[in-house]
mmCIF file of C-alpha atoms and ligand atoms in Angstrom:
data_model
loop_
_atom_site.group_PDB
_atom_site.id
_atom_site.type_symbol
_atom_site.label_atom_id
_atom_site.label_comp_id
_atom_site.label_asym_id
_atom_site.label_seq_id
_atom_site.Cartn_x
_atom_site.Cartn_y
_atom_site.Cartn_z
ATOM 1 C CA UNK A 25 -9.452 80.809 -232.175
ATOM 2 C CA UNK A 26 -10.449 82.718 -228.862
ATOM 3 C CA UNK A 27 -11.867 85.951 -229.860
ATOM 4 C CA UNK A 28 -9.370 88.755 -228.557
ATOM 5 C CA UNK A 29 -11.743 90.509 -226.179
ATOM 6 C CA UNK A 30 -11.213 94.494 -225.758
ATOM 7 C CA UNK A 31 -12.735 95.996 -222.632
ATOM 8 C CA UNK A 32 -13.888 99.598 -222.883
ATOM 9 C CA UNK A 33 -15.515 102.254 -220.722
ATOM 10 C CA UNK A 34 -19.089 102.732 -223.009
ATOM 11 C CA UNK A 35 -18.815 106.806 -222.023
ATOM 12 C CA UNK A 36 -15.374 107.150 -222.326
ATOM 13 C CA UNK A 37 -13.508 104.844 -225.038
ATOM 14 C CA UNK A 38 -10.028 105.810 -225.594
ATOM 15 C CA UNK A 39 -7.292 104.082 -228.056
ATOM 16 C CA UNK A 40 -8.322 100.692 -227.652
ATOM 17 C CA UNK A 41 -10.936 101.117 -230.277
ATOM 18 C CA UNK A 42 -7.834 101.190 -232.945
ATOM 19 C CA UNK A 43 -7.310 97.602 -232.444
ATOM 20 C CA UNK A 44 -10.771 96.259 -233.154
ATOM 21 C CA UNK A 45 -11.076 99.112 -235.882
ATOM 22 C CA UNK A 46 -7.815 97.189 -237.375
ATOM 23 C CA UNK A 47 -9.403 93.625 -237.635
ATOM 24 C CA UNK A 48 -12.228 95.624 -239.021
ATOM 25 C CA UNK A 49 -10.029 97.061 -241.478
ATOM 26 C CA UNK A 50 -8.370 93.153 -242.364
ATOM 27 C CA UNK A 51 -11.538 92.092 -243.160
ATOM 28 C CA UNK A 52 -12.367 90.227 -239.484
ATOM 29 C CA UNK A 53 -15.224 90.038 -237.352
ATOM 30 C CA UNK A 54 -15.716 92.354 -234.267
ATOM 31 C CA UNK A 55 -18.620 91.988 -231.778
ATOM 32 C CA UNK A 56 -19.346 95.801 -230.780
ATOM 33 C CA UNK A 57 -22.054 97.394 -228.397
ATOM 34 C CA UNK A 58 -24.677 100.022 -229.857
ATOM 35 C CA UNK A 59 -27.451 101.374 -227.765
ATOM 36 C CA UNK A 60 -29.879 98.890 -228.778
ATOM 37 C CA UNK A 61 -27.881 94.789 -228.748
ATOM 38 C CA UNK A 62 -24.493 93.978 -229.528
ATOM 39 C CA UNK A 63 -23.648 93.858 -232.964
ATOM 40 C CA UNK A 64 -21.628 91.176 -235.285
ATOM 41 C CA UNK A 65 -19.873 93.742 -237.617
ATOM 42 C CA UNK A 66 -17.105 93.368 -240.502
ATOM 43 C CA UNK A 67 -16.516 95.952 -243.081
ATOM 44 C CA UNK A 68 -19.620 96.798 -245.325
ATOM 45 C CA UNK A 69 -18.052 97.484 -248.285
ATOM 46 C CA UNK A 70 -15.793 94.257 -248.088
ATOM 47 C CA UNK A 71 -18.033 90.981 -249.641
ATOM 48 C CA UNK A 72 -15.832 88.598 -248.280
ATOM 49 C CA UNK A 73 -15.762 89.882 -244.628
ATOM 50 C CA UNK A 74 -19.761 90.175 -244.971
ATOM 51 C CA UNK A 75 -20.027 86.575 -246.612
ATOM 52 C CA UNK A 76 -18.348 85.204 -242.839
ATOM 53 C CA UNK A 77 -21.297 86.833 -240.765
ATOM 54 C CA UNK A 78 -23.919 84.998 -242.867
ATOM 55 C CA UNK A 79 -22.067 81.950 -242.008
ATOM 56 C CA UNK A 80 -21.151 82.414 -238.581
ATOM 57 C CA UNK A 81 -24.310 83.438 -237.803
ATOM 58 C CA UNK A 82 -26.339 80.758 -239.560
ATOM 59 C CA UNK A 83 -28.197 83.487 -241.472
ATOM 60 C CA UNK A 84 -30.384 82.892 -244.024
ATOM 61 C CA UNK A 85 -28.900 84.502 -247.423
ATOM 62 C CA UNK A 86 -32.195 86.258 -248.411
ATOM 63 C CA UNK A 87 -31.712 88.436 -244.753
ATOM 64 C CA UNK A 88 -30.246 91.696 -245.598
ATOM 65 C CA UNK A 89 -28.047 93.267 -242.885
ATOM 66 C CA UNK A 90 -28.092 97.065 -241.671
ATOM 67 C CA UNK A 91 -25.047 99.644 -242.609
ATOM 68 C CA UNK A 92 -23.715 101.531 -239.598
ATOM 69 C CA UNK A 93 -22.408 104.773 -239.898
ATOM 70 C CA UNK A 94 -20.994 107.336 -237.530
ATOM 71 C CA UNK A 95 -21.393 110.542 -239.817
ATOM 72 C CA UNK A 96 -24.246 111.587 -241.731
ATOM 73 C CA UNK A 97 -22.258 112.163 -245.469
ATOM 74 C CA UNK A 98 -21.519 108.660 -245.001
ATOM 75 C CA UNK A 99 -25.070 107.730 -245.468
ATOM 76 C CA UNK A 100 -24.439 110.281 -249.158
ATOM 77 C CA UNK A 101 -21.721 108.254 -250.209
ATOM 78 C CA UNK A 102 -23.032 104.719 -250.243
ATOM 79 C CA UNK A 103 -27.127 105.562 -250.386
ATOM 80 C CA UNK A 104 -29.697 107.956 -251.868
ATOM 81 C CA UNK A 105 -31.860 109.242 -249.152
ATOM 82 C CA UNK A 106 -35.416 111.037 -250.071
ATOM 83 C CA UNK A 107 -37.025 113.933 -248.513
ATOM 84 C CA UNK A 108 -38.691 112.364 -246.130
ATOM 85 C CA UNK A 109 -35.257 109.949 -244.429
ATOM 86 C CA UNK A 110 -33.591 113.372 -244.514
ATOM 87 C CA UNK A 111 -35.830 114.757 -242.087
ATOM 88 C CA UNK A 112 -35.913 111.543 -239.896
ATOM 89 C CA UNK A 113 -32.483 111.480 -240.224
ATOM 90 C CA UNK A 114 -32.288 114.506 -239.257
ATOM 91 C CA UNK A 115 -34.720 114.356 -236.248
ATOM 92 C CA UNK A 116 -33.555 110.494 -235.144
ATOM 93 C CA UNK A 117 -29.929 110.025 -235.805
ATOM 94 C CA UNK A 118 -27.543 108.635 -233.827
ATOM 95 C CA UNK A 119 -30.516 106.730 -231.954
ATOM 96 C CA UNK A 120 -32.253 103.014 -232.324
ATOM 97 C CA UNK A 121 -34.159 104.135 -235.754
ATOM 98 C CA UNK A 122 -33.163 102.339 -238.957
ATOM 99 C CA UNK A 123 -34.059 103.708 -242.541
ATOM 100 C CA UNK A 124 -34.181 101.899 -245.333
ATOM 101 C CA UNK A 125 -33.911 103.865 -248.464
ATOM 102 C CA UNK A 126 -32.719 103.441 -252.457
ATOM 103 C CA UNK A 127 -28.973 101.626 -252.672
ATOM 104 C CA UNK A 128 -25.910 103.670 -253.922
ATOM 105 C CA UNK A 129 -23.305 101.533 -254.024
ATOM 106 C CA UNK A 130 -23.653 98.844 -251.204
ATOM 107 C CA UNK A 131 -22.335 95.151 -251.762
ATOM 108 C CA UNK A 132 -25.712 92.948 -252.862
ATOM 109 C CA UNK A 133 -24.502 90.408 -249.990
ATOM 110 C CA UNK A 134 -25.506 93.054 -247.722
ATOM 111 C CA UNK A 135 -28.726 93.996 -249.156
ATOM 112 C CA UNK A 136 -29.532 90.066 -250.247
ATOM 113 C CA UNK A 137 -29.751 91.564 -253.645
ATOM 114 C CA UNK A 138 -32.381 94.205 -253.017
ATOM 115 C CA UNK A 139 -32.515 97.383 -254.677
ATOM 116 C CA UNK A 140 -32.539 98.873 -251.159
ATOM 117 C CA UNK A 141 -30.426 99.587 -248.003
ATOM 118 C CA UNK A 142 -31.111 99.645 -244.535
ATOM 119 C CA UNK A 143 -29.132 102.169 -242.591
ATOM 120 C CA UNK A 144 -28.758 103.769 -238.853
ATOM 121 C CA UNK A 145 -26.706 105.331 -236.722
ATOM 122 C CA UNK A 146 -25.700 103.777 -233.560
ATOM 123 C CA UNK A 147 -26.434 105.985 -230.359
ATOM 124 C CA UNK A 148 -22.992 104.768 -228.576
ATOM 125 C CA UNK A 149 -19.751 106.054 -228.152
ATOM 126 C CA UNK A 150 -17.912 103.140 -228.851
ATOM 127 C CA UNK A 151 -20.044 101.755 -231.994
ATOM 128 C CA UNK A 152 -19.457 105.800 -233.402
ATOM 129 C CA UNK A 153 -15.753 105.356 -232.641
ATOM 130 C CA UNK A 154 -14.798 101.961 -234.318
ATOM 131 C CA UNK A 155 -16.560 103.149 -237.465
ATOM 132 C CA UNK A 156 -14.824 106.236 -237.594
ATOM 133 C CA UNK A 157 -11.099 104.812 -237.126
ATOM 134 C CA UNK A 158 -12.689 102.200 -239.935
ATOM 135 C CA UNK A 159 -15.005 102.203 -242.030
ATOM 136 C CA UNK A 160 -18.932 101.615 -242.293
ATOM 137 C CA UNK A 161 -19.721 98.274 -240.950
ATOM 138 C CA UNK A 162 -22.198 96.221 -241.655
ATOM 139 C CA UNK A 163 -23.796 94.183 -238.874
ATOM 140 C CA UNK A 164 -26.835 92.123 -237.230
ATOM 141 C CA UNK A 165 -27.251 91.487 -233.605
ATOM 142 C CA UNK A 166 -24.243 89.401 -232.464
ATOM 143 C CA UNK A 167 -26.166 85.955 -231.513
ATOM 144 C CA UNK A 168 -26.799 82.602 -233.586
ATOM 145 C CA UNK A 169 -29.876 82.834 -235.941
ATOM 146 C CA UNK A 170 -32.901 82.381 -234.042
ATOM 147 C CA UNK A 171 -31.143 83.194 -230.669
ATOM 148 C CA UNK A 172 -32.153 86.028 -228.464
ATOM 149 C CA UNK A 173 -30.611 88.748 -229.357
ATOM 150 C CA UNK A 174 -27.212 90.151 -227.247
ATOM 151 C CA UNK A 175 -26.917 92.562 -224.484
ATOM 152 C CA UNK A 176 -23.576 91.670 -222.941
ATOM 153 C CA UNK A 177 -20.085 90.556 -223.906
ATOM 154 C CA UNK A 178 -20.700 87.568 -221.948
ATOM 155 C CA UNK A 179 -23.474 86.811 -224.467
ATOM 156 C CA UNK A 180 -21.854 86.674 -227.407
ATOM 157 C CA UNK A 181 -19.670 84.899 -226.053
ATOM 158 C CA UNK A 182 -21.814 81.945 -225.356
ATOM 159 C CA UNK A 183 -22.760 82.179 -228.938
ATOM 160 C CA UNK A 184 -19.658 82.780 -230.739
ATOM 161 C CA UNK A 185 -16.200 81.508 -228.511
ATOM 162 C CA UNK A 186 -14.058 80.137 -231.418
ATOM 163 C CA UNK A 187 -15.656 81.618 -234.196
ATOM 164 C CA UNK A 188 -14.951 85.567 -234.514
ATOM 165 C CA UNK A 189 -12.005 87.542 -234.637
ATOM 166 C CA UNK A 190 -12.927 90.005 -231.400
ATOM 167 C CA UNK A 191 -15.410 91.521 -228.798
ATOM 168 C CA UNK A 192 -15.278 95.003 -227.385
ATOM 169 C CA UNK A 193 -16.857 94.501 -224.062
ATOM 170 C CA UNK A 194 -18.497 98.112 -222.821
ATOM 171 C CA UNK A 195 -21.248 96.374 -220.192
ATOM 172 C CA UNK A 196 -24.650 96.043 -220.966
ATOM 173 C CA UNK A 197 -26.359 98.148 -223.791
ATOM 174 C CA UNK A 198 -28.998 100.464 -223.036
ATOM 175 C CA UNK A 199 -32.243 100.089 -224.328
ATOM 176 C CA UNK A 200 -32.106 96.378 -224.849
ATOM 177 C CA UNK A 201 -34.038 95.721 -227.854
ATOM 178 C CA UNK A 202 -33.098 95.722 -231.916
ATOM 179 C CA UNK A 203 -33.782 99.474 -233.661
ATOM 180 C CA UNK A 204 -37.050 99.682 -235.189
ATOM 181 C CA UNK A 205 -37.025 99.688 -238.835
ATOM 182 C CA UNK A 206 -38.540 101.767 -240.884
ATOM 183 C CA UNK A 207 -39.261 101.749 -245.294
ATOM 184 C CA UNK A 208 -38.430 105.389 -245.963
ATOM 185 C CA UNK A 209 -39.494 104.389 -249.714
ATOM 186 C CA UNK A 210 -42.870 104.436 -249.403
ATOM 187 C CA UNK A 211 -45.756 106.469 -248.388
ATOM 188 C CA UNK A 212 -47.357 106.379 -245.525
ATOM 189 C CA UNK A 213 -44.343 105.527 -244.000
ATOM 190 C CA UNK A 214 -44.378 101.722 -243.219
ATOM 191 C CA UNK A 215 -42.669 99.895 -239.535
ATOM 192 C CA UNK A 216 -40.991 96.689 -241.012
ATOM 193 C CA UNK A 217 -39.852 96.150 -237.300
ATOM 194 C CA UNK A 218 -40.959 97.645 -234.040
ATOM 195 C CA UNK A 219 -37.970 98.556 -232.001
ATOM 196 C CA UNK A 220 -36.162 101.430 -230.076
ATOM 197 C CA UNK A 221 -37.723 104.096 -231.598
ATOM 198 C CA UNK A 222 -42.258 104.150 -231.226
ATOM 199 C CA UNK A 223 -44.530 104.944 -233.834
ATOM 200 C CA UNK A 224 -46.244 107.114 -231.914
ATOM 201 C CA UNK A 225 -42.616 109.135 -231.981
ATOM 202 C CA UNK A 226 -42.547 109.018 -235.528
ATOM 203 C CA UNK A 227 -45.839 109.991 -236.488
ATOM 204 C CA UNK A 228 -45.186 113.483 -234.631
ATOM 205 C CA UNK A 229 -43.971 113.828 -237.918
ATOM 206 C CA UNK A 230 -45.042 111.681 -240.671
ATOM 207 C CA UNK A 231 -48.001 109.284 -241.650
ATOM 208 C CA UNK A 232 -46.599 105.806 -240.683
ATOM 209 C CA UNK A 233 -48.054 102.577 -240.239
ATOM 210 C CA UNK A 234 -47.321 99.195 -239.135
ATOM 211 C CA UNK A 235 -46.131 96.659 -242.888
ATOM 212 C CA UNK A 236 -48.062 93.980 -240.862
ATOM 213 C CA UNK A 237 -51.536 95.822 -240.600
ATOM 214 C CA UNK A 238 -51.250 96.574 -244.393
ATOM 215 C CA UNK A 239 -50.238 93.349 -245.551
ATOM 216 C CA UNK A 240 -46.518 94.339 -247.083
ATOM 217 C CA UNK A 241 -44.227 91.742 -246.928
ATOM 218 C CA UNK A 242 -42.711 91.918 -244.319
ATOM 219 C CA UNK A 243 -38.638 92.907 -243.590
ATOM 220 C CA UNK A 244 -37.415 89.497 -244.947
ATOM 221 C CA UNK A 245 -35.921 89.152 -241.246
ATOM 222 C CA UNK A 246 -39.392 88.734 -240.059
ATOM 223 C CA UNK A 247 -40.577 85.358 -241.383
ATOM 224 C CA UNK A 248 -38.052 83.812 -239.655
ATOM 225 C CA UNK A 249 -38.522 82.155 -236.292
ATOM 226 C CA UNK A 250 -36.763 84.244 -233.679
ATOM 227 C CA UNK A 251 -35.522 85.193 -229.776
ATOM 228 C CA UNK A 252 -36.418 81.593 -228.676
ATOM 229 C CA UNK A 253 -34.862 80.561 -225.803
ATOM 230 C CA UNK A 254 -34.452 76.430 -225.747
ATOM 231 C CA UNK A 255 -37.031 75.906 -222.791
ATOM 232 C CA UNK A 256 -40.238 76.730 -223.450
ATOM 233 C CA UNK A 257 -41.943 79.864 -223.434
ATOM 234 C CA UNK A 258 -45.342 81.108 -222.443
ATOM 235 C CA UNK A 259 -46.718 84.931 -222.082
ATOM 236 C CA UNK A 260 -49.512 85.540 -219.959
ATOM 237 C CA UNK A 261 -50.886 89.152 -220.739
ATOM 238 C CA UNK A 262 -53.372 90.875 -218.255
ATOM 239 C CA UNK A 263 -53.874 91.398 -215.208
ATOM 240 C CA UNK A 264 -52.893 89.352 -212.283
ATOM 241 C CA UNK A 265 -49.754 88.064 -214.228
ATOM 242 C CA UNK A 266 -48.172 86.682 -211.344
ATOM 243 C CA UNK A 267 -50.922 84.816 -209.070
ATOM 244 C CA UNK A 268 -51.753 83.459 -212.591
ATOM 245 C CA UNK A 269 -48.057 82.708 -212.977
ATOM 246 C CA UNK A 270 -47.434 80.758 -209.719
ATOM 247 C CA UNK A 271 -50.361 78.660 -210.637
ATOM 248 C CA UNK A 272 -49.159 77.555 -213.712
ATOM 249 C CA UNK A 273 -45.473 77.279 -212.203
ATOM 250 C CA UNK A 274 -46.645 74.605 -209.817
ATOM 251 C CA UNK A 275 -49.020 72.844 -212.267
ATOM 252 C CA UNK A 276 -45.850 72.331 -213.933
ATOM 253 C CA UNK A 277 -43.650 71.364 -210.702
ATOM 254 C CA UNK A 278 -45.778 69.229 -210.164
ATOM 255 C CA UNK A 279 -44.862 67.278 -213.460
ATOM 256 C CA UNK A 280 -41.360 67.874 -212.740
ATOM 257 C CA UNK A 281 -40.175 70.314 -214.927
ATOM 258 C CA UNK A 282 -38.043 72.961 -213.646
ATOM 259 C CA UNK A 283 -39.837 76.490 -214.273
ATOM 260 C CA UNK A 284 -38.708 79.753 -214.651
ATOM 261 C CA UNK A 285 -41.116 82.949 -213.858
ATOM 262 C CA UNK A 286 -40.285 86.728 -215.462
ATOM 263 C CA UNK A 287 -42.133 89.637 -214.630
ATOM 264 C CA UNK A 288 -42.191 93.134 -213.836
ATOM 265 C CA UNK A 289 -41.631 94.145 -209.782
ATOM 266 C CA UNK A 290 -41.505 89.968 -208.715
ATOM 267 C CA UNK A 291 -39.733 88.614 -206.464
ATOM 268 C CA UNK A 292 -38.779 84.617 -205.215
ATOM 269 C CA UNK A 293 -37.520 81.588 -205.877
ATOM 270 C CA UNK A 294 -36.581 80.734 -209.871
ATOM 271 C CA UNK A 295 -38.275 84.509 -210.444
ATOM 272 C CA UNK A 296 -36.644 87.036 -212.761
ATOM 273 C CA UNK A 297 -37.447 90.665 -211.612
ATOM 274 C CA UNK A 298 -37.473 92.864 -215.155
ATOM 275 C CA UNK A 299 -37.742 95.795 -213.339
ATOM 276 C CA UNK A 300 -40.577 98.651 -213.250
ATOM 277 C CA UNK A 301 -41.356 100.250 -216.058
ATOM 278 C CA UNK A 302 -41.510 99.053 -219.926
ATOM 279 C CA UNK A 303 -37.608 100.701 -220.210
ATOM 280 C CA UNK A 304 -36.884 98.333 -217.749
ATOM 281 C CA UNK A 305 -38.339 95.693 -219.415
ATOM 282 C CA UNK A 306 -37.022 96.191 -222.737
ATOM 283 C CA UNK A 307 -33.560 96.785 -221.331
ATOM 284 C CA UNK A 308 -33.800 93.319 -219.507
ATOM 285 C CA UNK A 309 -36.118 90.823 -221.852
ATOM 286 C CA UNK A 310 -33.530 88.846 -223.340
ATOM 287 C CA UNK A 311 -30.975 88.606 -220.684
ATOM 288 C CA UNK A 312 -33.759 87.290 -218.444
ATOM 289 C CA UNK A 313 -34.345 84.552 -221.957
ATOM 290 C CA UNK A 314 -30.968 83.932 -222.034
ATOM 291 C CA UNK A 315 -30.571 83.522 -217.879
ATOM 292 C CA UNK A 316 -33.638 81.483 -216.841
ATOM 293 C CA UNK A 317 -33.019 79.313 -220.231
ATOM 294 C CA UNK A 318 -29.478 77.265 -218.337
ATOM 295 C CA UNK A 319 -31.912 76.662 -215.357
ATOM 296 C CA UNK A 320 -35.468 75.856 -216.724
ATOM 297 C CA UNK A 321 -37.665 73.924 -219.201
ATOM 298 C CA UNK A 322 -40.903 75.757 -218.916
ATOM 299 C CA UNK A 323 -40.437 80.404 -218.337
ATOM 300 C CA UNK A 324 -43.242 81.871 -217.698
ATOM 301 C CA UNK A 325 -43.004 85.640 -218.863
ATOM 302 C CA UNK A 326 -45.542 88.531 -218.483
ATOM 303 C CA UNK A 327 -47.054 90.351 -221.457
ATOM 304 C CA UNK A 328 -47.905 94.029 -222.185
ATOM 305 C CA UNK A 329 -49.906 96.201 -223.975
ATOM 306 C CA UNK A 330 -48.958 96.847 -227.160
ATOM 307 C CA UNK A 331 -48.454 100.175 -227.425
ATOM 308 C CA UNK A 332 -45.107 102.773 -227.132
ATOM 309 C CA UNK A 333 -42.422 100.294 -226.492
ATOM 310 C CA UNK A 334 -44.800 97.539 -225.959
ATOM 311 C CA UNK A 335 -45.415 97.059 -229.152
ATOM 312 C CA UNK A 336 -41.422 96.032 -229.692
ATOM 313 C CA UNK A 337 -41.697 93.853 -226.827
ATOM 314 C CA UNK A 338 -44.639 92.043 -227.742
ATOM 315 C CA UNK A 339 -43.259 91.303 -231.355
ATOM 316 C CA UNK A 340 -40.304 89.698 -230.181
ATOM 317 C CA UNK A 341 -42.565 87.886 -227.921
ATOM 318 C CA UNK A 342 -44.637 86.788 -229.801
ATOM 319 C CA UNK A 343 -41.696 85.599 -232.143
ATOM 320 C CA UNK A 344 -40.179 83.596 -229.180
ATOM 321 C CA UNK A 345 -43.081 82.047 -227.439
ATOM 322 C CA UNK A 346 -46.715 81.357 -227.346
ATOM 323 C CA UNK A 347 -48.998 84.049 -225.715
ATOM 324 C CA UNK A 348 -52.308 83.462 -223.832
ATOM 325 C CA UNK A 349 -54.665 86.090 -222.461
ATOM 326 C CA UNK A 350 -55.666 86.193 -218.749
HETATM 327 O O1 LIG B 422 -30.599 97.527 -233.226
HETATM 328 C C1 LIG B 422 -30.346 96.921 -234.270
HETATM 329 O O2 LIG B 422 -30.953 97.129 -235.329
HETATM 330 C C2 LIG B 422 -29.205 95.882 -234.213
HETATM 331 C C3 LIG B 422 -27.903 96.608 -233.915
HETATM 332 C C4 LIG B 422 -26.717 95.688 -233.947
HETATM 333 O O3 LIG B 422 -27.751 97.691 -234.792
HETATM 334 N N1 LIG B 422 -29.123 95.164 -235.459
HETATM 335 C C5 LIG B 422 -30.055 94.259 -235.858
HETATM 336 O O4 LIG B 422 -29.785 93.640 -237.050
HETATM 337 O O5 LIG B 422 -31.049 94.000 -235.203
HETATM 338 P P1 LIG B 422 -30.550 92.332 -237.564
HETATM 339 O O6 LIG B 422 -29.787 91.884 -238.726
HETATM 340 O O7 LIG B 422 -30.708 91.395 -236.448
HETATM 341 O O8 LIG B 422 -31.926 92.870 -238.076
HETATM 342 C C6 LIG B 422 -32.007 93.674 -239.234
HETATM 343 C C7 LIG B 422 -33.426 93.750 -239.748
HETATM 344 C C8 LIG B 422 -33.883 92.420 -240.317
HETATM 345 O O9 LIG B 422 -35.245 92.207 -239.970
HETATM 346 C C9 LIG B 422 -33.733 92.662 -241.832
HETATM 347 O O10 LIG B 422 -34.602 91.850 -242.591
HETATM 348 C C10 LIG B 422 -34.077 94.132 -241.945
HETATM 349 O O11 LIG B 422 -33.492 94.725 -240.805
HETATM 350 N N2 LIG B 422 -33.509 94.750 -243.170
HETATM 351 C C11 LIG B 422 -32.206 94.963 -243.463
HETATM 352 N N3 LIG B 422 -32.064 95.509 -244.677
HETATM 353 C C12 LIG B 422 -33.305 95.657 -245.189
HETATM 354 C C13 LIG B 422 -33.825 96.173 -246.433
HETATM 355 N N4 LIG B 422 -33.034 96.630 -247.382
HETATM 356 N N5 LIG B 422 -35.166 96.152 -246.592
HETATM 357 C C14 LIG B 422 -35.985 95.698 -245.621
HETATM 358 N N6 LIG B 422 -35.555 95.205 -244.432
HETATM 359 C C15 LIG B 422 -34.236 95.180 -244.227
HETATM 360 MG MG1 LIG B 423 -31.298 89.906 -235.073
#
């Protein structure tokens, strides 16, 4: 089956939407952009649709996914926010910020069986739309466990061709990297996932801290390997990245291995340019994965500090490759 493929303008989707909101409706799979990756979304409320992205997707079963929804009484009808997600809801949605708060009535496939949800609503015209001609839709980023994540049709695609029902194609997301996730049902607030949204944005309002540095287990999603591109991977962080880089690149030349070099403001030969600021990097980290992966064995990719957006950048690093210090 060749996924019917819907092309869209992200700013301005019209009727189209009705079509991939109808396979949503059958119980199908529909690839869809948000602001953050592409998602892999079938109705939330339908087992059966939600069982197929677990197995398209090679996801483990204990993995819960997130609940999309366009309009905030939505989030009333199938969860039980607190205080404290009504404010952030209030102060964060639509945008790349996903709350995870007490379960109402939402399907324990979804949840893997916990007594919790994870919920957020997409920043995107087109993610709002199909949701609203359909019905809240469960969905994880659109590529094959362990993959990088999706920022194009084109990529999931290369993942998927044959396996899901359709695509809505609206160009490249915007930010580039996952929401971050947030448990709304404890306090201090705790980051199960750095993402879209920083800590340092949150905490204008709340206490919130990172489940890592206090030893919560994690998001179940975070134990698993993750973003690994088939070549190897290596992050140099500090400074000099690239002299440091083209060293390396030609120790490895040398050997014959074909190498791959990803950095901020570079330019040359087998060298991905992510741009100039850590937007720009964000925006471009997996695509640049995903691209220099078909031509190399060895990328070389440059590290940041981990703070603001950093921090998101350097956990899915760190989840894709290994990372030295210059
Ligand atoms: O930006 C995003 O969040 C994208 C787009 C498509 O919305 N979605 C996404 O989904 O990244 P996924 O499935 O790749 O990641 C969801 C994360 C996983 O780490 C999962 O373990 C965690 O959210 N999660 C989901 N439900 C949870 C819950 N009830 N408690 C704790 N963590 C939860
Ligand atoms: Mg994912």
């Amino acid at each position: 089956m060749k996924p019917r493929i819907i092309k869209t303008n992200a700013e301005k989707p019209g009727e189209e939407i009705l079509e991939a909101a109808e396979y949503i409706k059958q119980g199908k799979l529909v690839a869809f952009p948000t602001e953050t990756v592409y998602g892999l979304g079938a109705d939330a409320l339908n087992e059966k649709a939600v069982r197929r992205i677990f197995e398209v997707k090679g996801r483990p079963a204990d993995n819960p996914l997130i609940v999309h929804v366009s309009r905030i009484e939505q989030i009333y009808e199938i969860a039980e926010p607190n205080d404290v997600a009504e404010e952030l809801i209030e102060k964060f949605f639509p945008g790349p910020l996903t709350l995870v708060m007490k379960n109402k009535k939402v399907p324990k496939i979804v949840t893997a069986g916990l007594e919790t949800v994870a919920i957020r609503m997409p920043n995107h015209k087109v993610a709002l739309k199909l949701i609203d001609y359909s019905s809240p839709i469960a969905a994880p980023s659109a590529n094959k466990s362990g993959k990088p994540s999706p920022t194009k049709a084109e990529h999931v695609l290369e993942d998927f061709n044959g396996e899901i029902e359709c695509i809505i194609d609206a160009g490249e997301t915007i930010i580039g990297l996952e929401s971050t996730v947030v448990d709304t049902t404890v306090y201090p607030l705790e980051i199960l996932r750095p993402g879209g949204v920083t800590k340092e944005e949150i905490e204008r309002y709340f206490e919130v801290r990172f489940a890592e540095e206090v030893g919560t287990p994690k998001s179940p999603g975070m134990k698993y390997r993750h973003y690994a591109p088939k070549a190897e991977l290596i992050v140099l962080v500090g400074d000099g990245f690239f002299e440091k880089a083209l060293e390396v690149a030609k120790n490895f030349e040398k050997r014959g291995k074909r190498v791959g070099i990803a950095g901020l403001g570079i330019k040359g030969e087998n060298c991905f340019n992510l741009g100039d600021s850590l937007q720009d990097f964000a925006k471009n980290l997996f695509k640049a994965l995903r691209e220099l992966d078909k031509k190399c064995d060895l990328i070389i990719m440059q590290g940041v500090e981990e703070k603001g957006l950093g921090k998101a950048i350097m956990n899915r690093l760190k989840k894709a490759g290994k990372i030295y210090r210059i």
